[in-house]
Structure formats: structure tokens, C-alpha cells
JSON list of N, CA, C and O in Angstrom, two decimals:
[
{"chain": "A", "resi": 8, "resn": "MET", "atom": "N", "xyz": [0.94, -1.18, 0.09]},
{"chain": "A", "resi": 8, "resn": "MET", "atom": "CA", "xyz": [0.02, -0.15, -0.04]},
{"chain": "A", "resi": 8, "resn": "MET", "atom": "C", "xyz": [1.02, 1.28, -0.14]},
{"chain": "A", "resi": 8, "resn": "MET", "atom": "O", "xyz": [0.52, 2.19, -0.69]},
{"chain": "A", "resi": 9, "resn": "ARG", "atom": "N", "xyz": [1.91, 1.34, 0.60]},
{"chain": "A", "resi": 9, "resn": "ARG", "atom": "CA", "xyz": [2.77, 2.76, 0.80]},
{"chain": "A", "resi": 9, "resn": "ARG", "atom": "C", "xyz": [3.39, 2.90, -0.47]},
{"chain": "A", "resi": 9, "resn": "ARG", "atom": "O", "xyz": [3.70, 4.24, -0.78]},
{"chain": "A", "resi": 10, "resn": "GLY", "atom": "N", "xyz": [3.74, 1.88, -1.54]},
{"chain": "A", "resi": 10, "resn": "GLY", "atom": "CA", "xyz": [4.16, 2.29, -2.58]},
{"chain": "A", "resi": 10, "resn": "GLY", "atom": "C", "xyz": [3.32, 3.04, -4.02]},
{"chain": "A", "resi": 10, "resn": "GLY", "atom": "O", "xyz": [3.62, 3.88, -4.41]},
{"chain": "A", "resi": 11, "resn": "SER", "atom": "N", "xyz": [1.76, 3.18, -3.34]},
{"chain": "A", "resi": 11, "resn": "SER", "atom": "CA", "xyz": [0.80, 3.94, -4.11]},
{"chain": "A", "resi": 11, "resn": "SER", "atom": "C", "xyz": [0.66, 5.09, -3.75]},
{"chain": "A", "resi": 11, "resn": "SER", "atom": "O", "xyz": [0.23, 6.30, -4.01]},
{"chain": "A", "resi": 12, "resn": "ILE", "atom": "N", "xyz": [1.29, 5.47, -2.39]},
{"chain": "A", "resi": 12, "resn": "ILE", "atom": "CA", "xyz": [1.09, 7.03, -1.84]},
{"chain": "A", "resi": 12, "resn": "ILE", "atom": "C", "xyz": [2.13, 8.08, -2.71]},
{"chain": "A", "resi": 12, "resn": "ILE", "atom": "O", "xyz": [3.31, 7.83, -2.86]},
{"chain": "A", "resi": 13, "resn": "LYS", "atom": "N", "xyz": [1.40, 8.84, -3.17]},
{"chain": "A", "resi": 13, "resn": "LYS", "atom": "CA", "xyz": [2.06, 10.10, -3.57]},
{"chain": "A", "resi": 13, "resn": "LYS", "atom": "C", "xyz": [2.23, 11.43, -3.31]},
{"chain": "A", "resi": 13, "resn": "LYS", "atom": "O", "xyz": [1.16, 11.51, -2.63]},
{"chain": "A", "resi": 14, "resn": "GLU", "atom": "N", "xyz": [3.27, 12.12, -3.14]},
{"chain": "A", "resi": 14, "resn": "GLU", "atom": "CA", "xyz": [3.54, 13.34, -2.47]},
{"chain": "A", "resi": 14, "resn": "GLU", "atom": "C", "xyz": [2.53, 14.43, -3.35]},
{"chain": "A", "resi": 14, "resn": "GLU", "atom": "O", "xyz": [2.82, 14.34, -4.81]},
{"chain": "A", "resi": 15, "resn": "ILE", "atom": "N", "xyz": [1.88, 15.09, -2.94]},
{"chain": "A", "resi": 15, "resn": "ILE", "atom": "CA", "xyz": [0.86, 16.12, -3.29]},
{"chain": "A", "resi": 15, "resn": "ILE", "atom": "C", "xyz": [1.96, 17.39, -3.27]},
{"chain": "A", "resi": 15, "resn": "ILE", "atom": "O", "xyz": [2.22, 17.98, -2.18]},
{"chain": "A", "resi": 16, "resn": "ARG", "atom": "N", "xyz": [2.31, 18.04, -4.49]},
{"chain": "A", "resi": 16, "resn": "ARG", "atom": "CA", "xyz": [3.04, 19.43, -4.41]},
{"chain": "A", "resi": 16, "resn": "ARG", "atom": "C", "xyz": [2.09, 20.49, -4.63]},
{"chain": "A", "resi": 16, "resn": "ARG", "atom": "O", "xyz": [0.96, 20.37, -5.44]},
{"chain": "A", "resi": 17, "resn": "LYS", "atom": "N", "xyz": [2.03, 21.66, -3.77]},
{"chain": "A", "resi": 17, "resn": "LYS", "atom": "CA", "xyz": [1.22, 22.73, -3.96]},
{"chain": "A", "resi": 17, "resn": "LYS", "atom": "C", "xyz": [1.83, 23.93, -4.62]},
{"chain": "A", "resi": 17, "resn": "LYS", "atom": "O", "xyz": [3.01, 24.32, -4.83]},
{"chain": "A", "resi": 18, "resn": "LYS", "atom": "N", "xyz": [0.92, 24.34, -5.81]},
{"chain": "A", "resi": 18, "resn": "LYS", "atom": "CA", "xyz": [1.38, 25.17, -6.73]},
{"chain": "A", "resi": 18, "resn": "LYS", "atom": "C", "xyz": [0.73, 26.56, -6.11]},
{"chain": "A", "resi": 18, "resn": "LYS", "atom": "O", "xyz": [-0.41, 26.71, -6.02]},
{"chain": "A", "resi": 19, "resn": "ARG", "atom": "N", "xyz": [1.53, 27.54, -5.92]},
{"chain": "A", "resi": 19, "resn": "ARG", "atom": "CA", "xyz": [1.29, 28.69, -5.50]},
{"chain": "A", "resi": 19, "resn": "ARG", "atom": "C", "xyz": [1.17, 29.82, -6.29]},
{"chain": "A", "resi": 19, "resn": "ARG", "atom": "O", "xyz": [1.70, 29.68, -7.27]},
{"chain": "A", "resi": 20, "resn": "CYS", "atom": "N", "xyz": [-0.14, 30.55, -6.22]},
{"chain": "A", "resi": 20, "resn": "CYS", "atom": "CA", "xyz": [-0.31, 31.67, -7.23]},
{"chain": "A", "resi": 20, "resn": "CYS", "atom": "C", "xyz": [0.08, 33.08, -6.41]},
{"chain": "A", "resi": 20, "resn": "CYS", "atom": "O", "xyz": [-0.81, 32.95, -5.43]},
{"chain": "A", "resi": 21, "resn": "TYR", "atom": "N", "xyz": [0.53, 34.12, -6.99]},
{"chain": "A", "resi": 21, "resn": "TYR", "atom": "CA", "xyz": [0.97, 34.93, -6.46]},
{"chain": "A", "resi": 21, "resn": "TYR", "atom": "C", "xyz": [-0.08, 36.31, -7.20]},
{"chain": "A", "resi": 21, "resn": "TYR", "atom": "O", "xyz": [0.15, 36.17, -8.49]},
{"chain": "A", "resi": 22, "resn": "ALA", "atom": "N", "xyz": [-0.29, 37.13, -6.67]},
{"chain": "A", "resi": 22, "resn": "ALA", "atom": "CA", "xyz": [-0.88, 38.26, -7.30]},
{"chain": "A", "resi": 22, "resn": "ALA", "atom": "C", "xyz": [0.14, 39.22, -8.02]},
{"chain": "A", "resi": 22, "resn": "ALA", "atom": "O", "xyz": [1.47, 39.16, -7.51]},
{"chain": "A", "resi": 23, "resn": "ILE", "atom": "N", "xyz": [-0.38, 39.80, -9.14]},
{"chain": "A", "resi": 23, "resn": "ILE", "atom": "CA", "xyz": [0.81, 40.58, -9.97]},
{"chain": "A", "resi": 23, "resn": "ILE", "atom": "C", "xyz": [1.12, 41.83, -9.24]},
{"chain": "A", "resi": 23, "resn": "ILE", "atom": "O", "xyz": [2.08, 42.18, -9.13]},
{"chain": "A", "resi": 24, "resn": "GLU", "atom": "N", "xyz": [0.52, 42.38, -8.13]},
{"chain": "A", "resi": 24, "resn": "GLU", "atom": "CA", "xyz": [0.58, 43.45, -7.39]},
{"chain": "A", "resi": 24, "resn": "GLU", "atom": "C", "xyz": [1.66, 43.01, -6.45]},
{"chain": "A", "resi": 24, "resn": "GLU", "atom": "O", "xyz": [2.47, 43.88, -6.08]},
{"chain": "A", "resi": 25, "resn": "PHE", "atom": "N", "xyz": [1.59, 41.94, -5.88]},
{"chain": "A", "resi": 25, "resn": "PHE", "atom": "CA", "xyz": [2.75, 41.21, -5.03]},
{"chain": "A", "resi": 25, "resn": "PHE", "atom": "C", "xyz": [4.20, 41.15, -5.56]},
{"chain": "A", "resi": 25, "resn": "PHE", "atom": "O", "xyz": [5.19, 41.60, -5.30]},
{"chain": "A", "resi": 26, "resn": "LYS", "atom": "N", "xyz": [3.96, 40.72, -7.03]},
{"chain": "A", "resi": 26, "resn": "LYS", "atom": "CA", "xyz": [5.24, 40.37, -7.77]},
{"chain": "A", "resi": 26, "resn": "LYS", "atom": "C", "xyz": [5.80, 41.74, -8.00]},
{"chain": "A", "resi": 26, "resn": "LYS", "atom": "O", "xyz": [6.79, 41.83, -7.95]},
{"chain": "A", "resi": 27, "resn": "ARG", "atom": "N", "xyz": [4.99, 42.57, -8.39]},
{"chain": "A", "resi": 27, "resn": "ARG", "atom": "CA", "xyz": [5.43, 44.00, -8.73]},
{"chain": "A", "resi": 27, "resn": "ARG", "atom": "C", "xyz": [6.24, 44.74, -7.56]},
{"chain": "A", "resi": 27, "resn": "ARG", "atom": "O", "xyz": [7.24, 45.52, -7.48]},
{"chain": "A", "resi": 28, "resn": "GLU", "atom": "N", "xyz": [5.52, 44.59, -6.33]},
{"chain": "A", "resi": 28, "resn": "GLU", "atom": "CA", "xyz": [6.07, 45.26, -5.15]},
{"chain": "A", "resi": 28, "resn": "GLU", "atom": "C", "xyz": [7.43, 44.30, -4.92]},
{"chain": "A", "resi": 28, "resn": "GLU", "atom": "O", "xyz": [8.31, 45.30, -4.44]},
{"chain": "A", "resi": 29, "resn": "LEU", "atom": "N", "xyz": [7.58, 43.07, -5.03]},
{"chain": "A", "resi": 29, "resn": "LEU", "atom": "CA", "xyz": [8.96, 42.78, -4.86]},
{"chain": "A", "resi": 29, "resn": "LEU", "atom": "C", "xyz": [10.14, 43.05, -5.79]},
{"chain": "A", "resi": 29, "resn": "LEU", "atom": "O", "xyz": [11.02, 43.59, -5.16]},
{"chain": "A", "resi": 30, "resn": "VAL", "atom": "N", "xyz": [9.49, 43.39, -7.05]},
{"chain": "A", "resi": 30, "resn": "VAL", "atom": "CA", "xyz": [10.57, 43.86, -7.97]},
{"chain": "A", "resi": 30, "resn": "VAL", "atom": "C", "xyz": [10.73, 45.41, -7.70]},
{"chain": "A", "resi": 30, "resn": "VAL", "atom": "O", "xyz": [11.99, 45.76, -7.75]},
{"chain": "A", "resi": 31, "resn": "ARG", "atom": "N", "xyz": [9.65, 46.26, -7.47]},
{"chain": "A", "resi": 31, "resn": "ARG", "atom": "CA", "xyz": [10.02, 47.41, -7.08]},
{"chain": "A", "resi": 31, "resn": "ARG", "atom": "C", "xyz": [11.24, 47.51, -5.60]},
{"chain": "A", "resi": 31, "resn": "ARG", "atom": "O", "xyz": [11.93, 48.39, -5.64]},
{"chain": "A", "resi": 32, "resn": "LEU", "atom": "N", "xyz": [10.86, 46.80, -4.54]},
{"chain": "A", "resi": 32, "resn": "LEU", "atom": "CA", "xyz": [11.78, 46.81, -3.57]},
{"chain": "A", "resi": 32, "resn": "LEU", "atom": "C", "xyz": [13.13, 46.51, -3.92]},
{"chain": "A", "resi": 32, "resn": "LEU", "atom": "O", "xyz": [14.30, 47.11, -3.56]},
{"chain": "A", "resi": 33, "resn": "PHE", "atom": "N", "xyz": [13.50, 45.39, -4.83]},
{"chain": "A", "resi": 33, "resn": "PHE", "atom": "CA", "xyz": [14.63, 45.13, -5.44]},
{"chain": "A", "resi": 33, "resn": "PHE", "atom": "C", "xyz": [15.18, 46.31, -6.18]},
{"chain": "A", "resi": 33, "resn": "PHE", "atom": "O", "xyz": [16.61, 46.39, -5.91]},
{"chain": "A", "resi": 34, "resn": "GLU", "atom": "N", "xyz": [14.56, 46.88, -6.92]},
{"chain": "A", "resi": 34, "resn": "GLU", "atom": "CA", "xyz": [15.07, 47.96, -8.06]},
{"chain": "A", "resi": 34, "resn": "GLU", "atom": "C", "xyz": [15.47, 49.15, -6.99]},
{"chain": "A", "resi": 34, "resn": "GLU", "atom": "O", "xyz": [16.51, 49.66, -7.35]},
{"chain": "A", "resi": 35, "resn": "GLN", "atom": "N", "xyz": [14.73, 49.36, -6.05]},
{"chain": "A", "resi": 35, "resn": "GLN", "atom": "CA", "xyz": [14.86, 50.25, -5.09]},
{"chain": "A", "resi": 35, "resn": "GLN", "atom": "C", "xyz": [16.47, 50.07, -4.31]},
{"chain": "A", "resi": 35, "resn": "GLN", "atom": "O", "xyz": [17.11, 51.38, -3.71]},
{"chain": "A", "resi": 36, "resn": "GLY", "atom": "N", "xyz": [16.98, 48.96, -4.41]},
{"chain": "A", "resi": 36, "resn": "GLY", "atom": "CA", "xyz": [17.82, 48.67, -3.68]},
{"chain": "A", "resi": 36, "resn": "GLY", "atom": "C", "xyz": [17.84, 48.49, -2.09]},
{"chain": "A", "resi": 36, "resn": "GLY", "atom": "O", "xyz": [18.91, 48.30, -1.23]},
{"chain": "A", "resi": 37, "resn": "LYS", "atom": "N", "xyz": [16.73, 48.07, -1.68]},
{"chain": "A", "resi": 37, "resn": "LYS", "atom": "CA", "xyz": [16.20, 48.19, -0.29]},
{"chain": "A", "resi": 37, "resn": "LYS", "atom": "C", "xyz": [16.79, 46.90, 0.02]},
{"chain": "A", "resi": 37, "resn": "LYS", "atom": "O", "xyz": [16.97, 46.53, 1.35]},
{"chain": "A", "resi": 38, "resn": "PHE", "atom": "N", "xyz": [16.34, 45.65, -0.97]},
{"chain": "A", "resi": 38, "resn": "PHE", "atom": "CA", "xyz": [16.78, 44.15, -0.49]},
{"chain": "A", "resi": 38, "resn": "PHE", "atom": "C", "xyz": [17.34, 43.44, -1.61]},
{"chain": "A", "resi": 38, "resn": "PHE", "atom": "O", "xyz": [16.88, 43.82, -2.54]},
{"chain": "A", "resi": 39, "resn": "SER", "atom": "N", "xyz": [18.00, 42.68, -1.23]},
{"chain": "A", "resi": 39, "resn": "SER", "atom": "CA", "xyz": [18.49, 41.87, -2.38]},
{"chain": "A", "resi": 39, "resn": "SER", "atom": "C", "xyz": [17.42, 40.77, -2.84]},
{"chain": "A", "resi": 39, "resn": "SER", "atom": "O", "xyz": [16.81, 40.55, -2.10]},
{"chain": "A", "resi": 40, "resn": "VAL", "atom": "N", "xyz": [17.88, 39.95, -3.62]},
{"chain": "A", "resi": 40, "resn": "VAL", "atom": "CA", "xyz": [16.94, 38.80, -4.03]},
{"chain": "A", "resi": 40, "resn": "VAL", "atom": "C", "xyz": [17.09, 37.62, -2.78]},
{"chain": "A", "resi": 40, "resn": "VAL", "atom": "O", "xyz": [16.20, 37.40, -2.42]},
{"chain": "A", "resi": 41, "resn": "LEU", "atom": "N", "xyz": [18.11, 37.64, -2.21]},
{"chain": "A", "resi": 41, "resn": "LEU", "atom": "CA", "xyz": [18.56, 36.64, -1.04]},
{"chain": "A", "resi": 41, "resn": "LEU", "atom": "C", "xyz": [17.61, 36.88, -0.08]},
{"chain": "A", "resi": 41, "resn": "LEU", "atom": "O", "xyz": [16.93, 36.47, 0.59]},
{"chain": "A", "resi": 42, "resn": "GLN", "atom": "N", "xyz": [17.52, 38.33, 0.51]},
{"chain": "A", "resi": 42, "resn": "GLN", "atom": "CA", "xyz": [16.58, 38.91, 1.54]},
{"chain": "A", "resi": 42, "resn": "GLN", "atom": "C", "xyz": [15.29, 38.73, 1.51]},
{"chain": "A", "resi": 42, "resn": "GLN", "atom": "O", "xyz": [14.23, 38.42, 2.05]},
{"chain": "A", "resi": 43, "resn": "LEU", "atom": "N", "xyz": [14.89, 39.02, -0.01]},
{"chain": "A", "resi": 43, "resn": "LEU", "atom": "CA", "xyz": [13.47, 39.04, -0.54]},
{"chain": "A", "resi": 43, "resn": "LEU", "atom": "C", "xyz": [13.16, 37.36, -0.17]},
{"chain": "A", "resi": 43, "resn": "LEU", "atom": "O", "xyz": [11.80, 37.13, 0.24]},
{"chain": "A", "resi": 44, "resn": "ASN", "atom": "N", "xyz": [14.14, 36.52, -0.73]},
{"chain": "A", "resi": 44, "resn": "ASN", "atom": "CA", "xyz": [13.73, 35.28, -0.30]},
{"chain": "A", "resi": 44, "resn": "ASN", "atom": "C", "xyz": [13.53, 35.00, 0.83]},
{"chain": "A", "resi": 44, "resn": "ASN", "atom": "O", "xyz": [12.22, 34.14, 1.20]},
{"chain": "A", "resi": 45, "resn": "LYS", "atom": "N", "xyz": [14.25, 35.23, 1.99]},
{"chain": "A", "resi": 45, "resn": "LYS", "atom": "CA", "xyz": [13.97, 34.84, 3.27]},
{"chain": "A", "resi": 45, "resn": "LYS", "atom": "C", "xyz": [12.72, 35.82, 3.82]},
{"chain": "A", "resi": 45, "resn": "LYS", "atom": "O", "xyz": [12.13, 35.12, 4.76]},
{"chain": "A", "resi": 46, "resn": "LEU", "atom": "N", "xyz": [12.35, 36.82, 3.72]},
{"chain": "A", "resi": 46, "resn": "LEU", "atom": "CA", "xyz": [11.66, 37.52, 4.17]},
{"chain": "A", "resi": 46, "resn": "LEU", "atom": "C", "xyz": [10.10, 36.94, 3.62]},
{"chain": "A", "resi": 46, "resn": "LEU", "atom": "O", "xyz": [8.94, 37.06, 4.48]},
{"chain": "A", "resi": 47, "resn": "TYR", "atom": "N", "xyz": [9.94, 36.73, 2.29]},
{"chain": "A", "resi": 47, "resn": "TYR", "atom": "CA", "xyz": [8.56, 36.51, 1.88]},
{"chain": "A", "resi": 47, "resn": "TYR", "atom": "C", "xyz": [8.43, 35.01, 1.67]},
{"chain": "A", "resi": 47, "resn": "TYR", "atom": "O", "xyz": [7.18, 34.61, 1.17]},
{"chain": "A", "resi": 48, "resn": "GLY", "atom": "N", "xyz": [9.47, 34.03, 1.42]},
{"chain": "A", "resi": 48, "resn": "GLY", "atom": "CA", "xyz": [9.32, 32.57, 1.28]},
{"chain": "A", "resi": 48, "resn": "GLY", "atom": "C", "xyz": [9.38, 32.39, 0.03]},
{"chain": "A", "resi": 48, "resn": "GLY", "atom": "O", "xyz": [8.70, 31.20, -0.37]},
{"chain": "A", "resi": 49, "resn": "VAL", "atom": "N", "xyz": [9.66, 33.26, -1.35]},
{"chain": "A", "resi": 49, "resn": "VAL", "atom": "CA", "xyz": [9.50, 32.94, -2.44]},
{"chain": "A", "resi": 49, "resn": "VAL", "atom": "C", "xyz": [10.96, 32.62, -3.01]},
{"chain": "A", "resi": 49, "resn": "VAL", "atom": "O", "xyz": [12.10, 33.32, -2.40]},
{"chain": "A", "resi": 50, "resn": "SER", "atom": "N", "xyz": [10.86, 31.68, -3.96]},
{"chain": "A", "resi": 50, "resn": "SER", "atom": "CA", "xyz": [12.31, 31.27, -4.37]},
{"chain": "A", "resi": 50, "resn": "SER", "atom": "C", "xyz": [13.17, 32.23, -4.97]},
{"chain": "A", "resi": 50, "resn": "SER", "atom": "O", "xyz": [12.40, 33.11, -5.96]},
{"chain": "A", "resi": 51, "resn": "SER", "atom": "N", "xyz": [14.34, 32.41, -4.95]},
{"chain": "A", "resi": 51, "resn": "SER", "atom": "CA", "xyz": [15.25, 33.48, -5.81]},
{"chain": "A", "resi": 51, "resn": "SER", "atom": "C", "xyz": [14.94, 33.23, -7.01]},
{"chain": "A", "resi": 51, "resn": "SER", "atom": "O", "xyz": [14.95, 34.31, -7.99]},
{"chain": "A", "resi": 52, "resn": "GLN", "atom": "N", "xyz": [14.96, 31.99, -7.65]},
{"chain": "A", "resi": 52, "resn": "GLN", "atom": "CA", "xyz": [14.72, 31.99, -9.26]},
{"chain": "A", "resi": 52, "resn": "GLN", "atom": "C", "xyz": [13.48, 32.53, -9.51]},
{"chain": "A", "resi": 52, "resn": "GLN", "atom": "O", "xyz": [13.36, 33.17, -10.45]},
{"chain": "A", "resi": 53, "resn": "LEU", "atom": "N", "xyz": [12.39, 32.31, -8.92]},
{"chain": "A", "resi": 53, "resn": "LEU", "atom": "CA", "xyz": [11.25, 32.85, -9.03]},
{"chain": "A", "resi": 53, "resn": "LEU", "atom": "C", "xyz": [11.53, 34.51, -9.14]},
{"chain": "A", "resi": 53, "resn": "LEU", "atom": "O", "xyz": [10.41, 35.26, -9.90]},
{"chain": "A", "resi": 54, "resn": "ILE", "atom": "N", "xyz": [11.89, 34.88, -7.96]},
{"chain": "A", "resi": 54, "resn": "ILE", "atom": "CA", "xyz": [12.18, 36.36, -7.97]},
{"chain": "A", "resi": 54, "resn": "ILE", "atom": "C", "xyz": [12.58, 37.21, -9.19]},
{"chain": "A", "resi": 54, "resn": "ILE", "atom": "O", "xyz": [12.42, 38.20, -9.72]},
{"chain": "A", "resi": 55, "resn": "TYR", "atom": "N", "xyz": [13.72, 36.36, -9.66]},
{"chain": "A", "resi": 55, "resn": "TYR", "atom": "CA", "xyz": [14.68, 36.89, -10.70]},
{"chain": "A", "resi": 55, "resn": "TYR", "atom": "C", "xyz": [14.01, 36.58, -11.89]},
{"chain": "A", "resi": 55, "resn": "TYR", "atom": "O", "xyz": [13.80, 37.93, -12.96]},
{"chain": "A", "resi": 56, "resn": "LEU", "atom": "N", "xyz": [12.73, 35.65, -12.07]},
{"chain": "A", "resi": 56, "resn": "LEU", "atom": "CA", "xyz": [11.83, 35.76, -13.41]},
{"chain": "A", "resi": 56, "resn": "LEU", "atom": "C", "xyz": [11.03, 36.77, -13.39]},
{"chain": "A", "resi": 56, "resn": "LEU", "atom": "O", "xyz": [10.67, 37.39, -14.24]},
{"chain": "A", "resi": 57, "resn": "TRP", "atom": "N", "xyz": [10.63, 37.27, -12.22]},
{"chain": "A", "resi": 57, "resn": "TRP", "atom": "CA", "xyz": [9.69, 38.60, -12.05]},
{"chain": "A", "resi": 57, "resn": "TRP", "atom": "C", "xyz": [10.37, 39.86, -12.07]},
{"chain": "A", "resi": 57, "resn": "TRP", "atom": "O", "xyz": [9.99, 40.67, -12.80]},
{"chain": "A", "resi": 58, "resn": "VAL", "atom": "N", "xyz": [11.71, 39.80, -11.99]},
{"chain": "A", "resi": 58, "resn": "VAL", "atom": "CA", "xyz": [12.49, 41.03, -12.34]},
{"chain": "A", "resi": 58, "resn": "VAL", "atom": "C", "xyz": [12.59, 41.07, -13.87]},
{"chain": "A", "resi": 58, "resn": "VAL", "atom": "O", "xyz": [12.42, 42.31, -14.59]},
{"chain": "A", "resi": 59, "resn": "TYR", "atom": "N", "xyz": [12.98, 40.15, -14.50]},
{"chain": "A", "resi": 59, "resn": "TYR", "atom": "CA", "xyz": [13.14, 39.98, -15.87]},
{"chain": "A", "resi": 59, "resn": "TYR", "atom": "C", "xyz": [11.86, 40.38, -16.30]},
{"chain": "A", "resi": 59, "resn": "TYR", "atom": "O", "xyz": [11.75, 41.28, -17.50]},
{"chain": "A", "resi": 60, "resn": "LYS", "atom": "N", "xyz": [10.81, 40.11, -16.07]},
{"chain": "A", "resi": 60, "resn": "LYS", "atom": "CA", "xyz": [9.47, 40.27, -16.72]},
{"chain": "A", "resi": 60, "resn": "LYS", "atom": "C", "xyz": [8.89, 41.67, -16.33]},
{"chain": "A", "resi": 60, "resn": "LYS", "atom": "O", "xyz": [8.15, 42.28, -17.20]},
{"chain": "A", "resi": 61, "resn": "TYR", "atom": "N", "xyz": [8.72, 42.17, -14.91]},
{"chain": "A", "resi": 61, "resn": "TYR", "atom": "CA", "xyz": [8.26, 43.12, -14.65]},
{"chain": "A", "resi": 61, "resn": "TYR", "atom": "C", "xyz": [9.07, 44.52, -14.37]},
{"chain": "A", "resi": 61, "resn": "TYR", "atom": "O", "xyz": [8.70, 45.49, -13.83]},
{"chain": "A", "resi": 62, "resn": "SER", "atom": "N", "xyz": [10.37, 44.44, -14.54]},
{"chain": "A", "resi": 62, "resn": "SER", "atom": "CA", "xyz": [11.52, 45.41, -14.42]},
{"chain": "A", "resi": 62, "resn": "SER", "atom": "C", "xyz": [11.15, 46.74, -15.19]},
{"chain": "A", "resi": 62, "resn": "SER", "atom": "O", "xyz": [10.95, 46.39, -16.53]},
{"chain": "A", "resi": 63, "resn": "GLN", "atom": "N", "xyz": [11.28, 47.81, -14.65]},
{"chain": "A", "resi": 63, "resn": "GLN", "atom": "CA", "xyz": [11.10, 48.99, -15.78]},
{"chain": "A", "resi": 63, "resn": "GLN", "atom": "C", "xyz": [12.39, 49.29, -16.38]},
{"chain": "A", "resi": 63, "resn": "GLN", "atom": "O", "xyz": [12.31, 49.81, -17.44]},
{"chain": "A", "resi": 64, "resn": "PHE", "atom": "N", "xyz": [13.61, 48.92, -15.77]},
{"chain": "A", "resi": 64, "resn": "PHE", "atom": "CA", "xyz": [14.65, 48.95, -16.47]},
{"chain": "A", "resi": 64, "resn": "PHE", "atom": "C", "xyz": [14.63, 47.97, -17.72]},
{"chain": "A", "resi": 64, "resn": "PHE", "atom": "O", "xyz": [15.52, 48.34, -18.71]},
{"chain": "A", "resi": 65, "resn": "ASN", "atom": "N", "xyz": [14.15, 46.88, -17.63]},
{"chain": "A", "resi": 65, "resn": "ASN", "atom": "CA", "xyz": [14.18, 46.01, -18.83]},
{"chain": "A", "resi": 65, "resn": "ASN", "atom": "C", "xyz": [13.45, 46.33, -20.01]},
{"chain": "A", "resi": 65, "resn": "ASN", "atom": "O", "xyz": [13.89, 46.28, -21.08]},
{"chain": "A", "resi": 66, "resn": "GLU", "atom": "N", "xyz": [12.66, 47.36, -19.81]},
{"chain": "A", "resi": 66, "resn": "GLU", "atom": "CA", "xyz": [11.82, 48.12, -20.87]},
{"chain": "A", "resi": 66, "resn": "GLU", "atom": "C", "xyz": [12.82, 49.12, -21.48]},
{"chain": "A", "resi": 66, "resn": "GLU", "atom": "O", "xyz": [12.66, 49.34, -22.71]},
{"chain": "A", "resi": 67, "resn": "LYS", "atom": "N", "xyz": [13.79, 49.62, -20.79]},
{"chain": "A", "resi": 67, "resn": "LYS", "atom": "CA", "xyz": [14.90, 50.56, -21.46]},
{"chain": "A", "resi": 67, "resn": "LYS", "atom": "C", "xyz": [15.91, 49.99, -21.90]},
{"chain": "A", "resi": 67, "resn": "LYS", "atom": "O", "xyz": [16.90, 50.68, -22.57]},
{"chain": "A", "resi": 68, "resn": "GLY", "atom": "N", "xyz": [16.15, 48.46, -22.13]},
{"chain": "A", "resi": 68, "resn": "GLY", "atom": "CA", "xyz": [17.14, 47.81, -22.41]},
{"chain": "A", "resi": 68, "resn": "GLY", "atom": "C", "xyz": [18.44, 47.62, -21.69]},
{"chain": "A", "resi": 68, "resn": "GLY", "atom": "O", "xyz": [19.44, 47.25, -21.97]},
{"chain": "A", "resi": 69, "resn": "TYR", "atom": "N", "xyz": [18.00, 47.73, -20.23]},
{"chain": "A", "resi": 69, "resn": "TYR", "atom": "CA", "xyz": [19.19, 47.61, -19.41]},
{"chain": "A", "resi": 69, "resn": "TYR", "atom": "C", "xyz": [19.04, 46.24, -18.49]},
{"chain": "A", "resi": 69, "resn": "TYR", "atom": "O", "xyz": [17.97, 45.68, -18.71]},
{"chain": "A", "resi": 70, "resn": "ARG", "atom": "N", "xyz": [20.16, 45.78, -18.04]},
{"chain": "A", "resi": 70, "resn": "ARG", "atom": "CA", "xyz": [20.28, 44.42, -17.57]},
{"chain": "A", "resi": 70, "resn": "ARG", "atom": "C", "xyz": [20.44, 44.61, -16.09]},
{"chain": "A", "resi": 70, "resn": "ARG", "atom": "O", "xyz": [21.40, 45.24, -15.88]},
{"chain": "A", "resi": 71, "resn": "ILE", "atom": "N", "xyz": [19.77, 43.96, -15.28]},
{"chain": "A", "resi": 71, "resn": "ILE", "atom": "CA", "xyz": [20.20, 44.05, -13.69]},
{"chain": "A", "resi": 71, "resn": "ILE", "atom": "C", "xyz": [20.71, 43.05, -13.49]},
{"chain": "A", "resi": 71, "resn": "ILE", "atom": "O", "xyz": [20.22, 41.94, -13.61]},
{"chain": "A", "resi": 72, "resn": "ILE", "atom": "N", "xyz": [22.16, 43.38, -12.67]},
{"chain": "A", "resi": 72, "resn": "ILE", "atom": "CA", "xyz": [22.77, 42.22, -12.37]},
{"chain": "A", "resi": 72, "resn": "ILE", "atom": "C", "xyz": [23.20, 42.50, -10.80]},
{"chain": "A", "resi": 72, "resn": "ILE", "atom": "O", "xyz": [23.28, 43.44, -10.53]},
{"chain": "A", "resi": 73, "resn": "GLU", "atom": "N", "xyz": [22.73, 41.67, -9.78]},
{"chain": "A", "resi": 73, "resn": "GLU", "atom": "CA", "xyz": [23.03, 41.57, -8.51]},
{"chain": "A", "resi": 73, "resn": "GLU", "atom": "C", "xyz": [24.45, 41.18, -8.11]},
{"chain": "A", "resi": 73, "resn": "GLU", "atom": "O", "xyz": [24.83, 39.85, -8.61]}
]
């Protein structure tokens, strides 16, 4: 019986406002990606994805490197 038990993964959905708020905090230099990761419990890979997607600097052709 134990062989048929599967682990259930929870997929979290974040609001666009929340994503943009984290990107804004990162762009202002208040927090690093690692600090945002620890404060909000969001993976750093996901934060970098949001920075790439929602950053104001991305629209101007700049690349943000931490």
C-alpha cells in the first residue's frame, strides 16, 4: 500500500501586485534577492523571473545584475 502514495505538490499563485512590489523593492536597492527570498518565502529563481518580466529597466534595454 505504501508504494501507491504520492506526494502532493502545492502550486502557489501570487498576485501581480505582489510580484511588482517585490520587483520594486529590489530595484530601489532596499533588499537583495536573497533577503526577499527569506522575508517572503519566495524562491530566488522566481524573483529573478519576475524582475526580468516586470522590471522598468528591462523596458529601457538595461540588464540588472546583482
